[in-house]
mmCIF file of C-alpha atoms and ligand atoms in Angstrom:
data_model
loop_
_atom_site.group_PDB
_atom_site.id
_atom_site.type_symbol
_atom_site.label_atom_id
_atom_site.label_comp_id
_atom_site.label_asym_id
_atom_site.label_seq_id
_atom_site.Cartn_x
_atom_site.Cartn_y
_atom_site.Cartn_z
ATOM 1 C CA UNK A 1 42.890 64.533 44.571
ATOM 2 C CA UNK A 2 42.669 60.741 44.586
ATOM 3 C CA UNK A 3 42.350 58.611 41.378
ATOM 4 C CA UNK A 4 41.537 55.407 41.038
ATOM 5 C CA UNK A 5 42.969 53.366 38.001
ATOM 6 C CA UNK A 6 40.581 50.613 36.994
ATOM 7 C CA UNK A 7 43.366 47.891 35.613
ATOM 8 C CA UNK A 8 43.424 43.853 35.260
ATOM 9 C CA UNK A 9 47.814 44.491 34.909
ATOM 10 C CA UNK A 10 49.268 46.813 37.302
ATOM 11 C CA UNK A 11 52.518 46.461 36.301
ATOM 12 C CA UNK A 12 51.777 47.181 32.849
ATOM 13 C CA UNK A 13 53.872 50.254 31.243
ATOM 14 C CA UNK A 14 50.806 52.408 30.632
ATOM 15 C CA UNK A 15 49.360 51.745 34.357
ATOM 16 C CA UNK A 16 53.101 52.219 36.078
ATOM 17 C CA UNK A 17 53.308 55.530 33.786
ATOM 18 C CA UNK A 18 49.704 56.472 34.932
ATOM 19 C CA UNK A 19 50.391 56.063 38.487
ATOM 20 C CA UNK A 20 53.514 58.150 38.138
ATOM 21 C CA UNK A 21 52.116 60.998 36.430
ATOM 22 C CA UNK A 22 49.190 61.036 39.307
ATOM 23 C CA UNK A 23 51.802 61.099 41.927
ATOM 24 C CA UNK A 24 54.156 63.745 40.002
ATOM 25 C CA UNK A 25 51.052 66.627 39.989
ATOM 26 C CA UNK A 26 49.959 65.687 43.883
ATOM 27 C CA UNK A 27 47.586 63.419 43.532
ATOM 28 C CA UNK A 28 46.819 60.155 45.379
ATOM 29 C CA UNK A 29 46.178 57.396 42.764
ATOM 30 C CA UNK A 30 44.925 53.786 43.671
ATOM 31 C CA UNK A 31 45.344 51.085 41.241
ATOM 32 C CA UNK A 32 42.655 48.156 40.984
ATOM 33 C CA UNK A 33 41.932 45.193 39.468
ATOM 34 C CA UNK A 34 37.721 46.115 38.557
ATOM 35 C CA UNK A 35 37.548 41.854 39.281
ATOM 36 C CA UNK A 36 38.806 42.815 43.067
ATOM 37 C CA UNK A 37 35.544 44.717 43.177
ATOM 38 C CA UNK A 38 32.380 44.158 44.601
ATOM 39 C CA UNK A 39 29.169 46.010 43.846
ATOM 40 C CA UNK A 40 26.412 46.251 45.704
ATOM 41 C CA UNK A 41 23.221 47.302 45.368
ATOM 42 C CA UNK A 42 20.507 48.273 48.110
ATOM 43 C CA UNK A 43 17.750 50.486 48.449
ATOM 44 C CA UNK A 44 18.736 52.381 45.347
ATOM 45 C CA UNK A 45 22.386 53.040 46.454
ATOM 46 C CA UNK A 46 25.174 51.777 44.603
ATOM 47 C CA UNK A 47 28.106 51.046 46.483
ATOM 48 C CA UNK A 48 32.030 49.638 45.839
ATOM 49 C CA UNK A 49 33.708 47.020 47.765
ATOM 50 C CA UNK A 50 37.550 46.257 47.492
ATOM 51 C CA UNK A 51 39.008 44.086 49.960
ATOM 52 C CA UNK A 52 36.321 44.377 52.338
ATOM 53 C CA UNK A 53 35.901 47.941 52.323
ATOM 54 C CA UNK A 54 33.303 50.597 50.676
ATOM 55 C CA UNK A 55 36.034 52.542 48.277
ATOM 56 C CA UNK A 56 34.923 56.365 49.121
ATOM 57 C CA UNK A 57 36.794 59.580 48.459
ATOM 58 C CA UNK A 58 37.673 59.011 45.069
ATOM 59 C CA UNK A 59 37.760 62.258 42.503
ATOM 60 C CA UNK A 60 37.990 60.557 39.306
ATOM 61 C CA UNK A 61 38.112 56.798 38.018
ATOM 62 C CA UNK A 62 40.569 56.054 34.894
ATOM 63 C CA UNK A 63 39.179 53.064 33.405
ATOM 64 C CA UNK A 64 41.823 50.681 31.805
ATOM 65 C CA UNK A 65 39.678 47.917 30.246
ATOM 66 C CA UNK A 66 41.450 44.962 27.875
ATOM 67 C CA UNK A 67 39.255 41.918 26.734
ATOM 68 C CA UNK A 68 38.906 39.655 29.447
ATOM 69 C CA UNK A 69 35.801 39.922 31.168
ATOM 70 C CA UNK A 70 34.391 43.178 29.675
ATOM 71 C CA UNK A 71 31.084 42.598 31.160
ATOM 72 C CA UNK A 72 32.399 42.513 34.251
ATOM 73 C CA UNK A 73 34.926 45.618 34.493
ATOM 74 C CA UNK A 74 31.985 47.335 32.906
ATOM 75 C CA UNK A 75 29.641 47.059 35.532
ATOM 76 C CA UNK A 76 32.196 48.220 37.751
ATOM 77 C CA UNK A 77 32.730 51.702 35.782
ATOM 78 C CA UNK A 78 28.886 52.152 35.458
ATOM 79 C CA UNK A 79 28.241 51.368 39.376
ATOM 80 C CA UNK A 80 30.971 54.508 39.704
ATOM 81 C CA UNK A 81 28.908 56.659 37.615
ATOM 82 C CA UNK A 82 26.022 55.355 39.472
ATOM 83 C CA UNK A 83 28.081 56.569 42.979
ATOM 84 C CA UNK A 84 28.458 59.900 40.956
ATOM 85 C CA UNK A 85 32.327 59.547 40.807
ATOM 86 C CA UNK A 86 33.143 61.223 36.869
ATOM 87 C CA UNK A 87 34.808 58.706 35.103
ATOM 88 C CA UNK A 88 37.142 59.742 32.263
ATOM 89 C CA UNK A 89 36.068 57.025 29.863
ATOM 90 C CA UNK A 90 31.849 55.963 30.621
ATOM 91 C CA UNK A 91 30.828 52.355 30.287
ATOM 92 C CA UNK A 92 28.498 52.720 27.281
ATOM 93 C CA UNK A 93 31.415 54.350 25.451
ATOM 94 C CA UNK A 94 33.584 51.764 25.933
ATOM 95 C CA UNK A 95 30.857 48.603 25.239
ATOM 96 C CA UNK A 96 30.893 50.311 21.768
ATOM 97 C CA UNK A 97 34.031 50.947 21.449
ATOM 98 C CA UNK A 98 34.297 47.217 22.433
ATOM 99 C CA UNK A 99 32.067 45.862 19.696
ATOM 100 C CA UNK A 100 33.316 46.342 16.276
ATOM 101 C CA UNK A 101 30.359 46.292 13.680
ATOM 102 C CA UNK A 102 28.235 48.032 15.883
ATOM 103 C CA UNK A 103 30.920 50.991 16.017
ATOM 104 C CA UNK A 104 31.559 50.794 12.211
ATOM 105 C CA UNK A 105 27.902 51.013 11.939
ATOM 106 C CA UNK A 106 27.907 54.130 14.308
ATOM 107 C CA UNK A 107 31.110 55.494 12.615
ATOM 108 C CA UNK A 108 29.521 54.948 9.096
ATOM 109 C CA UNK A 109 26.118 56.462 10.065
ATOM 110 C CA UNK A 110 27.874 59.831 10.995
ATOM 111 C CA UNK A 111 29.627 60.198 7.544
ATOM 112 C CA UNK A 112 33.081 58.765 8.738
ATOM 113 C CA UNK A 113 35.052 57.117 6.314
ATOM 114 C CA UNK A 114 35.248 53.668 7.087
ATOM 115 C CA UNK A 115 36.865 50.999 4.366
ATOM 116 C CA UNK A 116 33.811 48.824 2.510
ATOM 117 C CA UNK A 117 32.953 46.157 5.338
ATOM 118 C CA UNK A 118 30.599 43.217 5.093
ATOM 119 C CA UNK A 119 28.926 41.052 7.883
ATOM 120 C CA UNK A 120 27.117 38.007 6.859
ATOM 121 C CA UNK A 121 26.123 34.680 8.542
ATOM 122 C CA UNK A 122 26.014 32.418 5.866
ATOM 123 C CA UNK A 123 29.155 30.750 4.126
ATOM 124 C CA UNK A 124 26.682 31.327 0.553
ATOM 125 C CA UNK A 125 26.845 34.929 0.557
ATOM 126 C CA UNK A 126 31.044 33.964 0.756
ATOM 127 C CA UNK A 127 31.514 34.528 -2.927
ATOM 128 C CA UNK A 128 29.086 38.004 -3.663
ATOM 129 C CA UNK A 129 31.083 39.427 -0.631
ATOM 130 C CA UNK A 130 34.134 38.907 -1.842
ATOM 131 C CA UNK A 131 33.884 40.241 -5.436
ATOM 132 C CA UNK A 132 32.093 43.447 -3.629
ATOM 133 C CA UNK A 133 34.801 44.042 -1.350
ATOM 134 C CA UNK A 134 37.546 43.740 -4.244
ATOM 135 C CA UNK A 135 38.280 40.060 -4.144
ATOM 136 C CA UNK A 136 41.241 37.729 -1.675
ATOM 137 C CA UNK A 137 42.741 38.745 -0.242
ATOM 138 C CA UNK A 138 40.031 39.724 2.110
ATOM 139 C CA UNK A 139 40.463 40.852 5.760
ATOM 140 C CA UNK A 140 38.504 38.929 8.487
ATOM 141 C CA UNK A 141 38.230 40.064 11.614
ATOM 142 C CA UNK A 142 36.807 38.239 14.806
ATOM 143 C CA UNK A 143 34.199 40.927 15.946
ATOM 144 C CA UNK A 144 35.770 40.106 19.501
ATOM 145 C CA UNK A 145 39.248 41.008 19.652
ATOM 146 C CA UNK A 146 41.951 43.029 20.821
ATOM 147 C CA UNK A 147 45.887 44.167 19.625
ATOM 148 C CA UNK A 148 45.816 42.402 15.752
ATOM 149 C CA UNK A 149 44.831 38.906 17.528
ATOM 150 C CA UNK A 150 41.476 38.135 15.628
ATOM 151 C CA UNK A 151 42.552 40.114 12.552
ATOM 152 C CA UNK A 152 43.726 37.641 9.546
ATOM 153 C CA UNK A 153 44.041 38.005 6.163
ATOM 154 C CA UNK A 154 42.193 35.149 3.670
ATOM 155 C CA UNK A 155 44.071 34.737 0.789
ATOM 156 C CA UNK A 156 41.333 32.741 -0.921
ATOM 157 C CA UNK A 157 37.545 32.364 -0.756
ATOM 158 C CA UNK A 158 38.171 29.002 0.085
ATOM 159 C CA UNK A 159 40.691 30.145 2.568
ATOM 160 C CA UNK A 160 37.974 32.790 4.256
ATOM 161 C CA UNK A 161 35.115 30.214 3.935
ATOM 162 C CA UNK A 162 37.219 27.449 5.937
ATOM 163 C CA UNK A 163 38.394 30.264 9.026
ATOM 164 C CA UNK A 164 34.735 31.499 8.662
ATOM 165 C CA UNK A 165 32.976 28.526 9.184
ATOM 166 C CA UNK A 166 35.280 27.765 12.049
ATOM 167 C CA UNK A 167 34.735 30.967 13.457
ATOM 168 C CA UNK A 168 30.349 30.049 12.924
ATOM 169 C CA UNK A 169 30.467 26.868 14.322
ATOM 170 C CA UNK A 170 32.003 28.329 17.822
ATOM 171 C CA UNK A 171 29.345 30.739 17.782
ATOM 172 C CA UNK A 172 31.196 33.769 17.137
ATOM 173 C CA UNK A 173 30.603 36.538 14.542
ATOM 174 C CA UNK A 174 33.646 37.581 11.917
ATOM 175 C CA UNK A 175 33.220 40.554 9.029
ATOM 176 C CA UNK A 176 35.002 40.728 5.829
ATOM 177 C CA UNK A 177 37.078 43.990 4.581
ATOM 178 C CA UNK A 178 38.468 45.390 1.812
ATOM 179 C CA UNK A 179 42.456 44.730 2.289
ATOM 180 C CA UNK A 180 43.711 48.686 1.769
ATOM 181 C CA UNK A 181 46.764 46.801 0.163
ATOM 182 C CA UNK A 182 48.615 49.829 -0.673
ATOM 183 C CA UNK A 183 49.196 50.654 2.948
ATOM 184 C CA UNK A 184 51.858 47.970 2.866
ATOM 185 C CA UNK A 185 51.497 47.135 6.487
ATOM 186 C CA UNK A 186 51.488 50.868 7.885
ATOM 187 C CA UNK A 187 48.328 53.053 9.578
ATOM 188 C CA UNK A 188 48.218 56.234 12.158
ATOM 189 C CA UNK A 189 46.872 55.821 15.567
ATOM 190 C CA UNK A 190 46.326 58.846 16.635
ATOM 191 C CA UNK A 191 45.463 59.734 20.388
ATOM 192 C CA UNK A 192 42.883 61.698 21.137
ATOM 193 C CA UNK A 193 42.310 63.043 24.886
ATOM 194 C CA UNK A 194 39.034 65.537 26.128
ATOM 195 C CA UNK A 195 38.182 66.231 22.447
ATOM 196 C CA UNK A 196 41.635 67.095 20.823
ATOM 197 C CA UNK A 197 44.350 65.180 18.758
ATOM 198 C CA UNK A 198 47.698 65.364 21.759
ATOM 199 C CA UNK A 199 49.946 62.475 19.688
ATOM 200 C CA UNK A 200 50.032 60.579 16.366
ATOM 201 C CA UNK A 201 52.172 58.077 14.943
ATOM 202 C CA UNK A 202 52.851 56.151 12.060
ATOM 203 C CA UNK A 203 53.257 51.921 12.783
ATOM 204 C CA UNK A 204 55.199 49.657 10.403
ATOM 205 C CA UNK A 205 54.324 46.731 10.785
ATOM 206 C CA UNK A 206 57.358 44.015 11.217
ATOM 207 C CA UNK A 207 58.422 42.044 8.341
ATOM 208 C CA UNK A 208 55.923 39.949 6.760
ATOM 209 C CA UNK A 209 52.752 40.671 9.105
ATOM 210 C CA UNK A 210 49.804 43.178 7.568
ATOM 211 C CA UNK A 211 49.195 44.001 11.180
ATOM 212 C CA UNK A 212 51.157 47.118 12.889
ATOM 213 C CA UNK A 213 49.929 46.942 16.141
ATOM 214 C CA UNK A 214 52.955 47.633 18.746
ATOM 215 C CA UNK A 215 51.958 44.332 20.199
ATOM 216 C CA UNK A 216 52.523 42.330 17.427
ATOM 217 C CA UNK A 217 55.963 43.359 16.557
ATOM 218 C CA UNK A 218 54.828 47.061 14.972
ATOM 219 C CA UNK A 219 57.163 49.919 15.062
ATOM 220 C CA UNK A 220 55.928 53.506 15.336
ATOM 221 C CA UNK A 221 57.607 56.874 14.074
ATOM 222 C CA UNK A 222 56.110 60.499 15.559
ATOM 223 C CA UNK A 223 53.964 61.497 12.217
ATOM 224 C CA UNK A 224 52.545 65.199 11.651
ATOM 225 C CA UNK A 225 49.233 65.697 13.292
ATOM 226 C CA UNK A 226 47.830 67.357 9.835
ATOM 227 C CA UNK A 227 44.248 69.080 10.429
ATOM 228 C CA UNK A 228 42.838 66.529 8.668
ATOM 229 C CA UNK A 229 44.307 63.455 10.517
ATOM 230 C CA UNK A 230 43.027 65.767 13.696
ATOM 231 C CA UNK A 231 39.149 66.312 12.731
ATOM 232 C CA UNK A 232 38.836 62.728 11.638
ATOM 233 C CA UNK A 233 40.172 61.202 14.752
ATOM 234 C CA UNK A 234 38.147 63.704 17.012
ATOM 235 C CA UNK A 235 34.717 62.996 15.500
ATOM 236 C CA UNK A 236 35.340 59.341 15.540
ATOM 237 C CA UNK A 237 36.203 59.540 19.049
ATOM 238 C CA UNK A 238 32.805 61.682 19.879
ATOM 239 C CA UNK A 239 30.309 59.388 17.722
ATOM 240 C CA UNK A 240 32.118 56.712 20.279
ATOM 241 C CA UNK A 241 31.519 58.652 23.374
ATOM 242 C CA UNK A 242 34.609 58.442 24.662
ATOM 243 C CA UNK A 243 36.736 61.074 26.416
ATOM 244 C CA UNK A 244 40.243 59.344 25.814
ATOM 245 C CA UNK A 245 40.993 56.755 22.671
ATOM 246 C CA UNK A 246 43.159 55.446 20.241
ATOM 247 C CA UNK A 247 42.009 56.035 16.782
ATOM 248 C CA UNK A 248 43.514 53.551 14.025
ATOM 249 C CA UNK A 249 43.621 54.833 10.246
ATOM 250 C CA UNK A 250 44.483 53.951 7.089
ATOM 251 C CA UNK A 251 46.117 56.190 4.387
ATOM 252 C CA UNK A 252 44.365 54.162 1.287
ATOM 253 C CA UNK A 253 44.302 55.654 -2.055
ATOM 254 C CA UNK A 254 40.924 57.134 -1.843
ATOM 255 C CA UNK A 255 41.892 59.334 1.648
ATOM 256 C CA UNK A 256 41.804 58.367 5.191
ATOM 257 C CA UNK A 257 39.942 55.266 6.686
ATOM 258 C CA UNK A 258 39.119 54.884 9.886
ATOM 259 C CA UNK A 259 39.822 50.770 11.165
ATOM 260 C CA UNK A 260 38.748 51.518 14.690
ATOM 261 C CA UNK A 261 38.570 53.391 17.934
ATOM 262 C CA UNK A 262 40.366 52.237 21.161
ATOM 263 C CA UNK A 263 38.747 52.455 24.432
ATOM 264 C CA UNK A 264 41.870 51.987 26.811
ATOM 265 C CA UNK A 265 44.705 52.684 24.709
ATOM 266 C CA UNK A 266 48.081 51.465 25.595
ATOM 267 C CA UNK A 267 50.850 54.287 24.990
ATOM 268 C CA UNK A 268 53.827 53.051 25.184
ATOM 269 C CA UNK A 269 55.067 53.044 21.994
ATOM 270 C CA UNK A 270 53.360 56.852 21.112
ATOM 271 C CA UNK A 271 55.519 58.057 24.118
ATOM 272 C CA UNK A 272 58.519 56.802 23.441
ATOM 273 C CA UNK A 273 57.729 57.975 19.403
ATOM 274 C CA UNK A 274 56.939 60.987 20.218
ATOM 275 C CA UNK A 275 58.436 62.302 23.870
ATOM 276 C CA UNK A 276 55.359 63.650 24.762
ATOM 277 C CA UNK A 277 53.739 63.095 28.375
ATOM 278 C CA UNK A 278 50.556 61.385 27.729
ATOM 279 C CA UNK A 279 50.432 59.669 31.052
ATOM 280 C CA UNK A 280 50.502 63.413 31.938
ATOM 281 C CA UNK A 281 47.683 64.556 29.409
ATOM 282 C CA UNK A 282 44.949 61.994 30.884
ATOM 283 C CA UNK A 283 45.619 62.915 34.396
ATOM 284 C CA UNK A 284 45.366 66.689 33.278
ATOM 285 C CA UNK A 285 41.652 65.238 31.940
ATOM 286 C CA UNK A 286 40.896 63.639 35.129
ATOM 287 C CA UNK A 287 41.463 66.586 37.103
ATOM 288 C CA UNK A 288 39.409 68.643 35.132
ATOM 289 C CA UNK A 289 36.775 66.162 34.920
ATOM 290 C CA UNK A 290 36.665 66.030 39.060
ATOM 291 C CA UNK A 291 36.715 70.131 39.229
ATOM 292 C CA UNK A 292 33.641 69.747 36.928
ATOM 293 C CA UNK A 293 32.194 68.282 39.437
ATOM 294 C CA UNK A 294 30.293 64.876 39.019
ATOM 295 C CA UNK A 295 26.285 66.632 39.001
ATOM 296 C CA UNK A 296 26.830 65.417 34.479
ATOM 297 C CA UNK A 297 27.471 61.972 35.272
ATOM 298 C CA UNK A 298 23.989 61.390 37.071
ATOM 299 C CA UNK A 299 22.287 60.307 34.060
ATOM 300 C CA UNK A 300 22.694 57.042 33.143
ATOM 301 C CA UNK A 301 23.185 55.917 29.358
ATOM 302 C CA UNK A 302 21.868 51.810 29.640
HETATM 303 P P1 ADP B 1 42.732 45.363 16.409
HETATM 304 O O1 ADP B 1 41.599 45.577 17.340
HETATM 305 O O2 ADP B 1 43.198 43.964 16.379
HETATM 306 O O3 ADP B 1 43.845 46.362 16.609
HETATM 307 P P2 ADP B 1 42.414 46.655 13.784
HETATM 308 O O4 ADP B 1 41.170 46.814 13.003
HETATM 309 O O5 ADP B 1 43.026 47.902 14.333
HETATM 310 O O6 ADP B 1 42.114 45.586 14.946
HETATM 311 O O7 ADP B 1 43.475 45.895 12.858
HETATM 312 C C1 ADP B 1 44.784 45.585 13.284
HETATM 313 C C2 ADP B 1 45.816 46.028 12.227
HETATM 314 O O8 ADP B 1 45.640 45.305 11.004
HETATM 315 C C3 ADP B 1 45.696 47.482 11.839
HETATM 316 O O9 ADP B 1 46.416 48.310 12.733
HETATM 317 C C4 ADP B 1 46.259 47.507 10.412
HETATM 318 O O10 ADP B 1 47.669 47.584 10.430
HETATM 319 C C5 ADP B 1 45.829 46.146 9.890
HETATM 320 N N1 ADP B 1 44.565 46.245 9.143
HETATM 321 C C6 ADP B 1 43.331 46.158 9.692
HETATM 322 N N2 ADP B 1 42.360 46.304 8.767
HETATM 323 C C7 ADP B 1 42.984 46.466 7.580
HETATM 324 C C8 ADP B 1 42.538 46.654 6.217
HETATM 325 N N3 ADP B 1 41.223 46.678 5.922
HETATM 326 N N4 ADP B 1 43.479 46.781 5.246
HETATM 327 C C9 ADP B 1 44.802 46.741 5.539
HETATM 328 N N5 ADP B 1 45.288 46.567 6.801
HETATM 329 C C10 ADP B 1 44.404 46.426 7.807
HETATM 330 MG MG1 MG B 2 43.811 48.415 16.258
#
């Protein structure tokens, strides 16, 4: 088979690893930057340009998208569904995976545990919020963000209403959460791959940050996949729509939380946690998706 790995950073751990697991089972695997693309439209057929040339012949696309230009690498995964080429993540799962309130609203609407979140627009409604959500320190995060950059903790109401208006007067939108204090820096991210739970870990964050992404200086430890950690992660990944994500939870006093679910998971640190082969696990995805054949992926969700 040939894949096609849809990536801004090919030399990236989690791209490298994907190419090499492609390559280990047989398969061809091409690795492109979606910018290097160009779509075209005509006459109701979509096609793909890289370099020049329509890209044909490919079984499966494994989308890799970070935060720069989303729009753009998104158009580029929906004009493959368009081509009928199954894609192992689809562009409307990963736009809401992408926009944070509106999956905590999706997340909340199917009965997921989510901790108490506020959105608001106005610096008056500061104050109510706060008390609501337990009082400072309050979380804020940026509703665009990626890897614990855009997540801060206020310390203050006057703390969150300074960032806050800051974040208002560039024209961006920020919500308020309750700080789960007693996770003392730690959550799960648990992997989730064609509707099952493959790898969990538990990430410390490093000394004096709140944040345990593996980015920012987190450390993670293989942690026991328990049923429950399994069904929670696997719904949140299905309201989502995706086929492969990261799901991030919190152990807070009142059960598990869900914080959010990743679209293009990085998995570096769960493989070298945990020794398992989850480069291995998405290709396995992939080619099942291609034997499926691609007749599914001819409706469109805009
Ligand atoms: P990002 O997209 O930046 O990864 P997250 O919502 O996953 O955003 O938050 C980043 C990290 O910050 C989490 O992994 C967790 O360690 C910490 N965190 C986020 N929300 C809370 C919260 N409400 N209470 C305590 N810690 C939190
Ligand atoms: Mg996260």
């Amino acid at each position: 088979m040939k894949f096609l790995v849809l990536s801004r950073k090919p030399a990236i751990y989690s791209t490298r690893r994907l190419r090499e697991a492609a390559r280990i089972e047989g398969h061809g695997c091409l690795v492109v930057d979606p910018l290097r693309c160009v779509l075209h439209l005509e006459g109701g057929v979509a096609k793909v340009r890289v370099a020049g040339e329509d890209l044909t012949g490919i079984d499966a696309v494994i989308p890799r998208v970070g935060s720069y230009a989303v729009e753009y690498a998104l158009a580029v995964v929906r004009q493959f569904e368009m081509m009928g080429v199954p894609v192992l993540n689809s562009a409307a799962g990963i736009a809401l995976a992408k926009q944070k309130w509106a999956s905590l609203q999706a997340l909340a609407a199917r009965g997921i545990p989510v901790p108490p979140t506020t959105l608001m627009r106005f610096p008056t409604h500061l104050a109510d919020t706060i008390e609501e959500l337990g009082g400072s320190p309050v979380i804020l995060k940026l509703l665009r963000g990626m890897q614990g950059a855009g997540v801060l903790l206020a310390e203050s109401t006057e703390a969150a209403e300074s960032i806050m208006d800051t974040v208002w007067s560039l024209g961006e939108d920020i919500l308020a959460q309750k700080f789960i204090a007693e996770c003392r820096g730690r959550d799960v991210r648990v992997l989730v791959i064609g509707g099952e739970a493959v790898a969990a870990m538990r990430r410390k964050a490093k000394e004096g940050d709140f944040r345990s992404n593996i980015h920012r200086g987190g450390v993670g430890e293989r942690v026991e996949l328990t049923r429950e950690l399994r069904e929670l992660a696997v719904k949140a990944v299905e309201v989502v729509g995706l086929r492969v994500a990261g799901v991030d939870l919190l152990e807070s006093r009142n059960g598990l939380v869900v914080l959010e679910v990743n679209s293009s998971p990085g998995f570096q640190g769960l493989e070298e946690a945990t020794d398992k082969d989850i480069a291995g696990e998405m290709v396995k995805e992939a080619e099942k998706l291609a034997l499926k054949g691609e007749d599914q992926f001819r409706i469109l969700n805009f």
